[in-house]
């Protein structure tokens, strides 16, 4: 192979060179892109067939798709869309069944009070939180790929849904509703929440059909964490009226958090001492239990179910003391047994709720996929992001038929599932059995449960989200930009609303990416003595630069947003804007600055893509260099960039012999063919 490349060795004893060559180095002739393809490209490529009519191509595509619908293809599709067909035959019954059963029952016990509590955030009766803790969990067990993921009610989604429900079905201003009027209002709100879930599920199914699982990458980790942390503050403030026993209307829209705080402070003298006492005692039990579960996670055989203990104690206390009649304490009341009748949400509401469904779909997918990825990496398995879209889309859409509100994976129950020893999605079935027993038989035991206890459960479940702020100092040290994204998103969520804050966070996060492409420096490269490596001149004064040769590296994409910057930087480096001869500008040796530039090498290794505007800018640069008598060489363009430049007319300005596979080859060509004086070296060939 070295013979094909025309190998030669270092200068002999009588030869002189400005470079200390590596011992025993061998060199080859410079490789252009064309020569490289001749030597290492594919074998004789078949000529492209003549363009067929569109209907012929469509017919061929249809035949290929029909061929894929064979029995074997249908089985592969079934395996891909029903994950239990893959993991259930390999299930380790003796090793995993006990862990899944214990973890599922533990999570199910937490689902019962937490589901009823999050239903209050959604502005629907508590029993619908139990429905949302049953149907979505069952569906995800059949369709999800996250083995350790726990789905159900999620505080952030419940808060967002509650804001939409309050806007769509506001409470009458006169208040003091009768029993029938209250039932009618609750039915309308349940329908609105189910319509939001239906719209969210339909959007996720549409994203699945378009294979848009990649959209999860646009919700960066700082955005998601700031969103959940800011939403936790909204949850805390929204539960203050229930903690204090104040019958205040729920505030919605921008600045709702501050409006709620002002209303609570104004009505504070009218708070209920009984409900305030219940809230204080509940928090005094729940918060320490949460802390014990976290601190002694490795020593406890299973986490302490503080929520269910608190629910039972509060229900017994309220029943024995008649707190609901003597002190007017708000209680849950009768939980209907069984399941609701399947009902299609009102399609007339869909146009009104699409603006609410879209951010909920994005939050559902982003939070669930990020959680699933964390535990998939930890336990060495993979998840399918598009299958996750299908699982959560079907989960929300089908469960909406049973009057469920939007749902997703949750951080608290997922962590609880892993700590309790869960191994596979089978734990979800045991969780469903616990919720099912409450819906069918145990519902009457929660009749006297004070709603203030549910509010305390909501607040205590936000513990992990509040503690995410502890990561800010480390984030500041790692990346100031990510810190700014976190803070901007959090401030927007707190001051505006959760959905608007999400939009602000995503836009700001994307803008930081765009701005960082605008601040990239074009680097002048020099040769490291004794090697074939070219490095930025500003890194060391020992780097060599050949007089008359200018090597520039532009490490950022070339698109419409950077074309102006690219032009200005190249003009600044090469003094093209002044209309005179090219003269080096920057950190070059004095002798290099004195001699005009005869060759320019543009290193495109950092240009990951180029659009039409960026490609035209490169073509114009080649034209201006040709007019100035400068030899313009391109090095290390990837296939996509090279194709775009070619389509933009680059080969009308330069020849294929001016396109090289590496900077070393381009520099060697300039030194040898253009008779520049300096270290004559090319890529080392071993």
XYZ file of C-alpha atoms in Angstrom:
686
model
C 0.000 0.000 0.000
C 2.846 2.395 0.765
C 4.126 1.794 -2.740
C 0.784 2.867 -4.160
C 0.982 6.012 -2.137
C 4.527 6.789 -3.183
C 6.128 6.538 0.221
C 9.396 8.235 0.981
C 11.504 8.562 4.091
C 12.895 11.481 6.053
C 15.707 13.644 4.640
C 19.085 11.921 4.464
C 22.274 13.005 6.210
C 23.115 15.507 3.509
C 19.658 17.054 3.340
C 18.519 20.014 5.369
C 15.160 20.609 6.977
C 13.627 23.102 9.367
C 11.775 20.322 11.196
C 13.001 17.652 13.569
C 11.286 14.633 12.060
C 10.079 11.709 14.168
C 12.602 8.898 14.043
C 11.922 6.424 11.240
C 8.974 8.416 9.867
C 7.738 7.709 6.352
C 5.735 10.075 4.198
C 3.281 9.695 1.346
C 1.995 11.865 -1.414
C -0.827 14.275 -0.439
C -4.294 12.788 -0.860
C -7.141 14.712 -2.430
C -10.742 13.657 -1.928
C -10.861 12.283 -5.467
C -7.670 10.263 -5.060
C -8.840 8.945 -1.697
C -12.091 7.699 -3.212
C -10.136 5.997 -5.996
C -7.933 4.169 -3.497
C -10.273 3.485 -0.591
C -13.776 4.150 -1.870
C -16.377 1.590 -2.848
C -15.818 -0.642 -5.821
C -17.313 0.174 -9.150
C -20.598 1.872 -8.353
C -23.588 1.020 -10.426
C -24.942 3.856 -12.543
C -28.041 5.456 -11.132
C -31.225 4.361 -12.903
C -33.244 6.853 -14.830
C -35.785 8.801 -12.834
C -39.044 6.917 -12.588
C -42.464 8.508 -12.539
C -43.808 9.246 -9.080
C -46.599 6.699 -9.385
C -44.030 3.978 -10.190
C -41.971 4.827 -7.115
C -45.087 4.823 -4.944
C -46.111 1.468 -6.366
C -42.659 0.046 -5.591
C -42.817 1.408 -2.057
C -46.259 -0.117 -1.586
C -45.005 -3.504 -2.788
C -42.084 -3.402 -0.349
C -44.386 -2.511 2.528
C -46.810 -5.263 1.521
C -43.910 -7.726 1.417
C -42.996 -6.716 4.958
C -46.491 -7.721 6.111
C -45.631 -11.408 6.020
C -46.101 -13.678 8.982
C -42.536 -13.153 10.146
C -42.815 -9.392 9.701
C -46.069 -9.303 11.664
C -44.435 -11.241 14.510
C -41.490 -8.826 14.611
C -43.913 -5.917 14.736
C -45.840 -7.585 17.553
C -42.630 -8.154 19.517
C -41.675 -4.506 19.080
C -45.055 -3.147 20.148
C -45.760 -5.569 23.025
C -42.591 -5.668 25.162
C -43.931 -8.388 27.547
C -43.603 -10.862 24.665
C -39.849 -10.234 24.858
C -39.154 -10.026 28.585
C -41.785 -12.387 30.002
C -40.288 -15.604 28.475
C -36.937 -14.633 30.059
C -38.445 -13.699 33.401
C -36.570 -15.131 36.400
C -39.521 -16.247 38.481
C -37.597 -17.387 41.563
C -35.226 -14.431 41.656
C -37.554 -11.584 40.665
C -41.149 -12.455 41.581
C -40.881 -11.703 45.304
C -39.134 -8.377 44.679
C -41.728 -7.330 42.097
C -44.589 -8.328 44.406
C -43.216 -6.419 47.415
C -42.334 -3.364 45.327
C -45.695 -3.377 43.542
C -47.697 -3.611 46.755
C -45.568 -0.876 48.352
C -46.076 1.477 45.420
C -49.774 0.604 45.288
C -50.174 1.564 48.957
C -48.605 4.950 48.141
C -50.735 5.339 45.017
C -53.968 5.310 47.037
C -53.479 8.446 49.165
C -51.286 10.139 46.574
C -53.827 9.610 43.807
C -56.607 11.132 45.892
C -54.320 14.019 46.876
C -53.300 14.818 43.313
C -56.956 14.710 42.272
C -57.452 17.792 44.443
C -54.688 19.512 42.467
C -56.602 18.629 39.314
C -59.852 20.101 40.747
C -61.754 16.809 40.448
C -63.159 14.481 43.162
C -60.586 12.192 44.872
C -61.905 8.938 43.403
C -60.728 9.978 39.922
C -57.182 10.020 41.248
C -57.638 6.322 42.047
C -58.828 5.658 38.495
C -55.719 7.462 37.209
C -53.579 5.274 39.486
C -55.075 2.106 37.981
C -55.711 2.273 34.214
C -52.466 4.041 33.113
C -50.337 1.715 35.259
C -51.997 -1.332 33.715
C -51.547 -0.039 30.162
C -47.909 0.939 30.665
C -47.159 -2.540 32.016
C -48.252 -3.920 28.639
C -46.630 -1.315 26.363
C -43.736 0.350 28.227
C -40.056 -0.460 27.884
C -38.907 0.997 31.232
C -38.525 -1.960 33.574
C -38.236 0.208 36.698
C -40.660 2.985 35.741
C -43.722 3.703 37.868
C -46.535 5.644 36.229
C -49.670 7.245 37.581
C -50.588 10.645 38.959
C -47.866 13.311 38.743
C -47.989 16.569 40.694
C -46.721 18.787 37.858
C -49.251 17.417 35.368
C -52.032 17.578 37.963
C -51.215 21.224 38.605
C -51.188 22.037 34.878
C -54.432 20.129 34.353
C -56.061 21.860 37.318
C -55.232 25.267 35.849
C -56.783 24.255 32.521
C -59.867 22.805 34.232
C -60.395 25.939 36.338
C -60.171 28.068 33.214
C -62.501 25.866 31.153
C -65.038 25.243 33.951
C -64.775 28.099 36.467
C -66.641 27.961 39.750
C -69.677 30.292 39.910
C -68.952 33.611 41.564
C -71.891 33.357 43.940
C -70.497 30.185 45.582
C -72.543 28.206 48.161
C -73.522 25.571 45.604
C -76.181 23.025 46.432
C -75.412 19.312 46.340
C -76.842 18.858 42.835
C -75.052 21.940 41.511
C -71.786 20.714 43.011
C -72.218 17.320 41.325
C -72.898 18.996 37.987
C -69.838 21.196 38.359
C -67.664 18.196 39.272
C -68.991 16.252 36.275
C -68.107 19.122 33.933
C -64.624 19.379 35.417
C -64.067 15.642 35.149
C -65.067 15.847 31.487
C -62.657 18.729 30.891
C -59.767 16.880 32.600
C -60.511 13.743 30.564
C -60.579 15.832 27.366
C -57.138 17.233 28.221
C -55.843 13.684 28.737
C -57.424 12.598 25.440
C -55.765 15.484 23.590
C -52.400 14.820 25.234
C -52.572 11.127 24.340
C -53.606 11.878 20.748
C -50.670 14.271 20.346
C -48.219 11.666 21.657
C -49.644 9.055 19.288
C -49.186 11.524 16.439
C -45.585 12.049 17.529
C -45.134 8.271 17.600
C -46.534 7.930 14.079
C -44.020 10.532 12.894
C -41.211 8.874 14.944
C -40.555 12.089 16.863
C -38.991 10.511 19.916
C -35.970 12.722 19.251
C -38.015 15.705 20.496
C -37.179 14.708 24.052
C -33.682 16.068 23.494
C -35.033 19.610 23.226
C -36.092 19.480 26.861
C -32.651 19.616 28.438
C -31.954 18.455 31.974
C -31.751 22.021 33.408
C -35.134 22.844 31.838
C -36.838 19.719 33.224
C -35.371 20.124 36.716
C -36.177 23.835 36.889
C -39.692 23.109 35.648
C -40.375 20.485 38.310
C -38.763 22.575 41.050
C -40.800 25.659 40.138
C -43.967 23.584 39.846
C -43.303 22.211 43.342
C -43.472 25.762 44.666
C -46.792 26.225 42.853
C -48.077 23.029 44.488
C -47.018 24.229 47.931
C -48.741 27.594 47.570
C -51.878 26.140 45.985
C -52.326 23.791 48.964
C -52.144 26.538 51.579
C -55.928 27.195 51.556
C -56.590 23.501 52.213
C -53.977 23.413 54.980
C -55.581 26.394 56.708
C -59.210 25.503 56.009
C -59.825 28.576 53.851
C -62.499 28.215 51.130
C -60.657 30.365 48.568
C -61.144 30.179 44.784
C -58.181 28.832 42.854
C -56.067 31.431 41.043
C -55.068 30.694 37.438
C -53.009 32.402 34.768
C -49.870 34.495 35.110
C -48.745 35.497 38.614
C -51.212 32.970 40.104
C -48.702 32.074 42.817
C -48.503 35.643 44.092
C -52.271 36.125 43.824
C -52.812 33.005 45.936
C -50.313 34.191 48.548
C -52.031 37.583 48.754
C -55.466 35.958 49.119
C -54.201 33.587 51.833
C -52.591 36.408 53.810
C -55.772 38.478 53.545
C -57.997 35.617 54.735
C -55.569 34.272 57.349
C -57.668 35.469 60.356
C -60.531 33.266 59.103
C -58.480 30.046 59.052
C -59.860 26.942 60.754
C -57.976 25.958 63.955
C -59.075 22.328 63.583
C -57.754 21.934 60.032
C -54.625 23.891 60.895
C -53.967 21.448 63.759
C -54.588 18.433 61.505
C -52.194 19.866 58.899
C -49.461 20.538 61.468
C -49.719 17.030 62.930
C -49.754 15.436 59.478
C -46.645 17.303 58.337
C -44.959 16.509 61.648
C -45.398 12.795 60.824
C -44.926 12.765 57.052
C -41.763 14.873 56.753
C -39.667 12.869 59.287
C -40.857 9.590 57.773
C -39.778 10.789 54.307
C -36.399 11.737 55.725
C -36.003 8.353 57.455
C -36.842 6.522 54.227
C -34.134 8.456 52.398
C -31.418 8.257 55.053
C -31.907 4.572 55.858
C -32.770 3.433 52.352
C -30.184 0.652 52.389
C -31.057 -0.633 55.858
C -34.857 -0.731 55.642
C -36.294 -3.890 54.036
C -39.062 -1.727 52.569
C -39.816 2.004 52.888
C -42.115 3.055 55.725
C -45.591 3.786 54.227
C -46.049 7.070 56.081
C -48.845 8.264 53.792
C -51.130 5.296 54.375
C -50.419 5.368 58.129
C -51.343 9.044 58.223
C -54.507 8.409 56.209
C -55.656 5.668 58.573
C -54.876 7.672 61.734
C -56.586 10.812 60.429
C -59.669 8.879 59.298
C -60.030 7.186 62.703
C -59.518 10.482 64.533
C -62.061 12.308 62.389
C -64.618 9.512 62.796
C -64.267 9.170 66.546
C -64.205 12.919 67.211
C -66.857 13.889 64.623
C -64.564 16.639 63.329
C -66.617 17.044 60.158
C -69.799 17.992 62.021
C -68.377 19.711 65.125
C -65.634 21.788 63.468
C -66.718 21.729 59.815
C -63.584 19.875 58.682
C -63.682 19.083 54.964
C -63.620 15.310 54.347
C -63.315 13.124 51.254
C -66.793 11.636 51.543
C -68.131 8.595 49.758
C -65.847 6.966 47.179
C -68.026 5.278 44.520
C -67.291 1.558 44.204
C -66.348 -0.068 40.917
C -65.352 1.698 37.716
C -66.936 4.532 35.754
C -68.789 3.844 32.540
C -66.509 4.270 29.481
C -67.302 7.616 27.909
C -65.700 9.444 24.987
C -64.697 12.973 26.034
C -66.515 15.791 24.333
C -64.765 16.349 21.005
C -66.139 19.884 20.903
C -63.703 20.770 23.698
C -60.614 19.558 21.821
C -59.864 22.832 19.952
C -59.974 24.693 23.275
C -57.677 22.307 25.112
C -55.012 21.687 22.436
C -52.934 24.592 23.752
C -52.983 22.901 27.180
C -52.470 19.367 25.866
C -49.277 20.116 23.929
C -47.092 21.209 26.896
C -48.510 18.342 28.967
C -47.585 15.862 26.236
C -44.050 17.266 26.110
C -43.673 17.211 29.911
C -45.056 13.659 30.091
C -42.684 12.385 27.451
C -39.625 14.302 28.677
C -39.972 13.359 32.351
C -40.869 9.727 31.641
C -38.104 9.194 29.080
C -35.431 10.829 31.233
C -36.436 8.718 34.258
C -36.518 5.534 32.177
C -33.095 6.347 30.700
C -31.545 6.910 34.139
C -32.549 3.471 35.413
C -31.900 1.786 32.060
C -28.290 3.005 32.206
C -28.009 1.969 35.843
C -29.258 -1.580 35.239
C -27.755 -2.079 31.749
C -30.732 -2.313 29.428
C -32.120 -0.100 26.696
C -35.391 1.721 26.176
C -37.109 2.707 22.946
C -38.080 6.387 23.036
C -40.615 5.982 20.240
C -42.181 2.991 21.999
C -42.377 5.171 25.125
C -44.348 7.691 23.070
C -46.745 4.903 22.088
C -47.048 3.629 25.668
C -47.804 7.014 27.227
C -49.983 8.082 24.311
C -52.183 4.988 24.550
C -52.120 5.242 28.356
C -53.486 8.794 28.333
C -55.917 8.294 25.466
C -57.474 5.024 26.677
C -57.585 6.060 30.337
C -59.375 9.281 29.372
C -62.311 7.090 28.324
C -62.573 6.097 32.002
C -62.556 9.728 33.232
C -58.838 9.785 34.091
C -56.770 12.952 33.958
C -53.260 13.240 32.387
C -50.622 10.931 33.839
C -46.949 10.097 33.441
C -44.024 8.507 35.239
C -43.291 9.998 38.647
C -39.968 10.495 40.374
C -41.160 9.591 43.888
C -42.899 6.296 43.096
C -40.201 5.230 40.615
C -37.532 5.717 43.278
C -39.760 3.865 45.763
C -40.221 0.988 43.314
C -36.463 0.571 42.860
C -35.733 0.843 46.584
C -38.375 -1.783 47.360
C -36.713 -4.306 45.026
C -38.706 -3.987 41.792
C -37.146 -5.656 38.750
C -39.633 -5.537 35.851
C -42.916 -4.068 34.682
C -44.671 -6.942 36.448
C -44.564 -4.851 39.632
C -47.182 -2.617 38.021
C -49.713 -5.449 38.100
C -49.321 -5.857 41.863
C -49.711 -2.094 42.255
C -52.935 -2.272 40.244
C -54.248 -5.021 42.525
C -53.864 -2.768 45.578
C -55.702 0.133 43.916
C -58.343 -2.283 42.609
C -59.037 -3.578 46.118
C -59.653 -0.003 47.290
C -61.971 0.729 44.361
C -63.994 -2.446 44.868
C -64.035 -3.029 48.623
C -62.006 -0.617 50.780
C -63.370 2.708 49.543
C -65.799 3.282 52.457
C -62.886 3.286 54.933
C -61.709 6.617 53.480
C -65.048 8.391 53.961
C -63.851 10.438 56.960
C -60.410 11.255 55.586
C -59.794 15.046 56.001
C -58.830 16.823 52.805
C -56.170 18.705 54.772
C -54.268 15.411 55.085
C -54.318 15.035 51.307
C -52.920 18.550 50.988
C -50.102 17.577 53.367
C -49.381 14.484 51.259
C -49.126 16.731 48.202
C -46.609 18.981 49.932
C -44.493 16.175 51.392
C -44.286 14.461 48.001
C -42.533 17.561 46.635
C -39.476 16.931 48.814
C -37.212 15.638 46.027
C -38.240 18.426 43.674
C -37.387 21.118 46.226
C -34.010 19.522 46.928
C -33.059 19.791 43.248
C -31.999 23.357 44.045
C -29.064 21.916 45.981
C -27.469 21.050 42.631
C -27.200 24.713 41.598
C -23.694 25.365 43.050
C -22.301 22.351 41.205
C -24.120 23.393 38.028
C -22.559 26.862 38.339
C -19.087 25.310 38.480
C -19.716 22.961 35.549
C -21.528 25.278 33.117
C -22.603 28.877 33.602
C -24.858 28.585 30.547
C -26.786 25.630 32.005
C -27.048 27.536 35.282
C -28.584 30.476 33.395
C -31.035 28.125 31.641
C -32.037 26.646 35.015
C -32.604 30.036 36.628
C -34.482 31.574 33.688
C -36.792 28.565 33.453
C -37.414 28.503 37.207
C -38.163 32.231 37.403
C -40.497 31.980 34.396
C -42.358 29.003 35.898
C -42.739 30.692 39.281
C -43.739 34.139 38.048
C -45.795 33.232 34.978
C -47.196 29.694 34.910
C -45.967 26.161 34.390
C -46.802 25.942 30.676
C -45.510 29.425 29.832
C -42.410 28.779 31.926
C -41.799 25.594 29.957
C -42.048 27.522 26.690
C -39.670 30.221 27.960
C -37.194 27.586 29.168
C -37.163 25.682 25.863
C -36.787 28.852 23.787
C -34.036 30.225 26.035
C -32.222 26.874 26.020
C -32.275 26.759 22.219
C -31.151 30.381 22.023
C -28.095 29.590 24.151
C -27.125 26.932 21.605
C -27.520 29.405 18.754
C -25.591 32.098 20.625
C -22.740 29.720 21.360
C -22.347 29.054 17.623
C -22.023 32.824 17.174
C -19.123 33.119 19.626
C -16.757 30.526 18.157
C -13.281 31.791 17.228
C -11.599 30.991 13.942
C -8.182 29.542 14.823
C -4.893 29.936 12.964
C -2.980 26.635 12.991
C 0.737 25.942 13.165
C 2.871 22.816 12.981
C 4.029 21.219 16.232
C 7.782 20.602 16.012
C 8.752 16.978 15.591
C 5.227 15.834 14.687
C 2.753 16.009 11.848
C 0.129 17.700 14.077
C -1.309 21.158 13.469
C -2.461 23.011 16.557
C -3.791 26.536 17.263
C -0.947 29.050 17.283
C -2.147 30.673 20.491
C -1.549 27.428 22.408
C 2.256 27.622 22.149
C 5.013 29.883 20.812
C 6.962 26.825 19.649
C 4.500 26.047 16.838
C 5.868 26.578 13.354
C 4.123 28.628 10.653
C 5.276 28.633 7.041
C 5.601 32.120 5.498
C 2.977 32.544 2.806
C 0.810 29.682 4.084
C -2.243 30.387 6.226
C -4.166 27.484 7.838
C -7.484 28.443 9.428
C -9.886 26.225 11.361
C -13.562 27.223 11.680
C -15.081 24.905 14.361
C -18.817 25.545 14.047
C -21.656 24.790 11.606
C -22.042 27.036 8.576
C -25.658 28.116 8.298
C -27.687 31.271 7.814
C -27.083 32.324 11.417
C -23.271 32.131 11.183
C -22.622 33.179 7.573
C -22.140 36.828 8.545
C -19.791 35.880 11.351
C -17.874 33.562 9.017
C -17.424 36.380 6.489
C -16.287 38.916 9.079
C -13.847 36.519 10.758
C -12.240 35.464 7.477
C -11.982 39.097 6.361
C -10.389 39.979 9.699
C -7.884 37.135 9.491
C -7.071 37.642 5.817
C -7.730 41.387 5.328
C -10.025 40.655 2.396
C -12.367 43.508 3.212
C -9.787 46.162 2.414
C -9.448 45.076 -1.189
C -5.673 44.685 -1.000
C -3.368 41.725 -0.844
C -3.999 39.171 1.841
C -1.945 39.832 4.950
C -1.950 37.756 8.139
C -3.273 39.556 11.167
C -3.033 37.517 14.322
C -0.526 35.728 16.494
C 1.913 34.926 13.678
C 5.696 35.177 13.804
C 7.091 38.487 12.479
C 8.573 36.915 9.378
C 5.241 35.304 8.530
C 3.444 38.597 8.868
C 5.894 40.341 6.547
C 5.311 37.961 3.636
C 1.947 38.074 1.800
C -0.215 34.982 1.986
C -0.084 32.852 -1.160
C -2.074 29.827 0.075
C -5.072 29.593 2.391
C -6.127 26.205 3.849
C -9.597 26.143 5.412
C -9.951 23.271 7.895
C -13.611 22.181 7.808
C -13.324 19.333 10.318
C -15.417 21.312 12.830
C -18.135 22.209 10.305
C -20.745 19.562 11.088
C -23.277 20.823 8.549
C -23.779 23.663 6.083
C -26.949 25.090 4.587
C -27.376 26.933 1.281
C -26.467 30.331 2.753
C -23.292 29.016 4.392
C -22.272 27.098 1.271
C -22.668 30.202 -0.892
C -20.462 32.097 1.558
C -17.661 29.543 1.055
C -18.079 29.776 -2.729
C -17.824 33.570 -2.559
C -14.697 33.270 -0.392
C -13.130 30.986 -3.024
C -13.946 33.528 -5.746
C -12.431 36.409 -3.797
C -9.280 34.417 -3.069
C -8.951 33.513 -6.763
C -9.344 37.160 -7.773
C -6.623 38.103 -5.259
C -4.234 35.489 -6.665
C -4.530 33.262 -3.616
C -4.615 29.475 -3.845
C -7.683 28.332 -1.860
C -7.610 24.798 -0.403
C -10.302 22.962 1.566
C -9.446 20.164 4.020
C -11.366 17.490 5.900
C -14.931 18.250 4.791
C -17.438 15.570 5.744
C -19.559 14.071 2.977
C -22.651 16.112 3.827
C -20.821 19.449 3.849
C -18.891 18.593 0.702
C -22.112 17.658 -1.083
C -23.764 20.940 -0.089
C -20.733 22.956 -1.233
C -20.691 21.098 -4.531
C -24.359 21.782 -5.155
C -23.739 25.460 -4.393
C -21.186 25.638 -7.229
C -17.866 25.250 -5.416
C -16.341 23.211 -8.260
C -16.927 26.178 -10.567
C -14.432 28.129 -8.433
C -11.933 25.442 -7.447
C -10.747 22.156 -8.933
C -11.085 18.724 -7.278
C -7.296 18.847 -6.709
C -7.925 21.615 -4.156
C -10.072 19.405 -1.876
C -8.001 17.354 0.579
C -8.748 14.658 3.125
C -6.751 16.337 5.923
C -4.952 19.536 6.865
C -1.624 17.707 6.673
C -2.265 16.726 3.060
C -3.307 20.240 2.092
C -0.236 21.747 3.778
C 2.053 19.211 2.116
C 0.536 20.005 -1.279
C 1.085 23.718 -0.691
C 4.705 23.211 0.359
C 5.640 20.880 -2.484
C 3.651 22.101 -5.468
C 3.607 25.830 -4.771
C 7.301 25.975 -3.837
C 6.820 27.471 -0.390
C 9.853 27.319 1.886
C 9.451 25.621 5.229
C 9.160 22.221 6.880
C 8.198 19.861 4.053
C 6.086 17.305 5.846
C 2.901 15.405 5.287
C 0.957 12.838 7.233
C 3.211 10.271 8.887
C 2.721 6.879 7.275
C 3.629 3.961 9.507
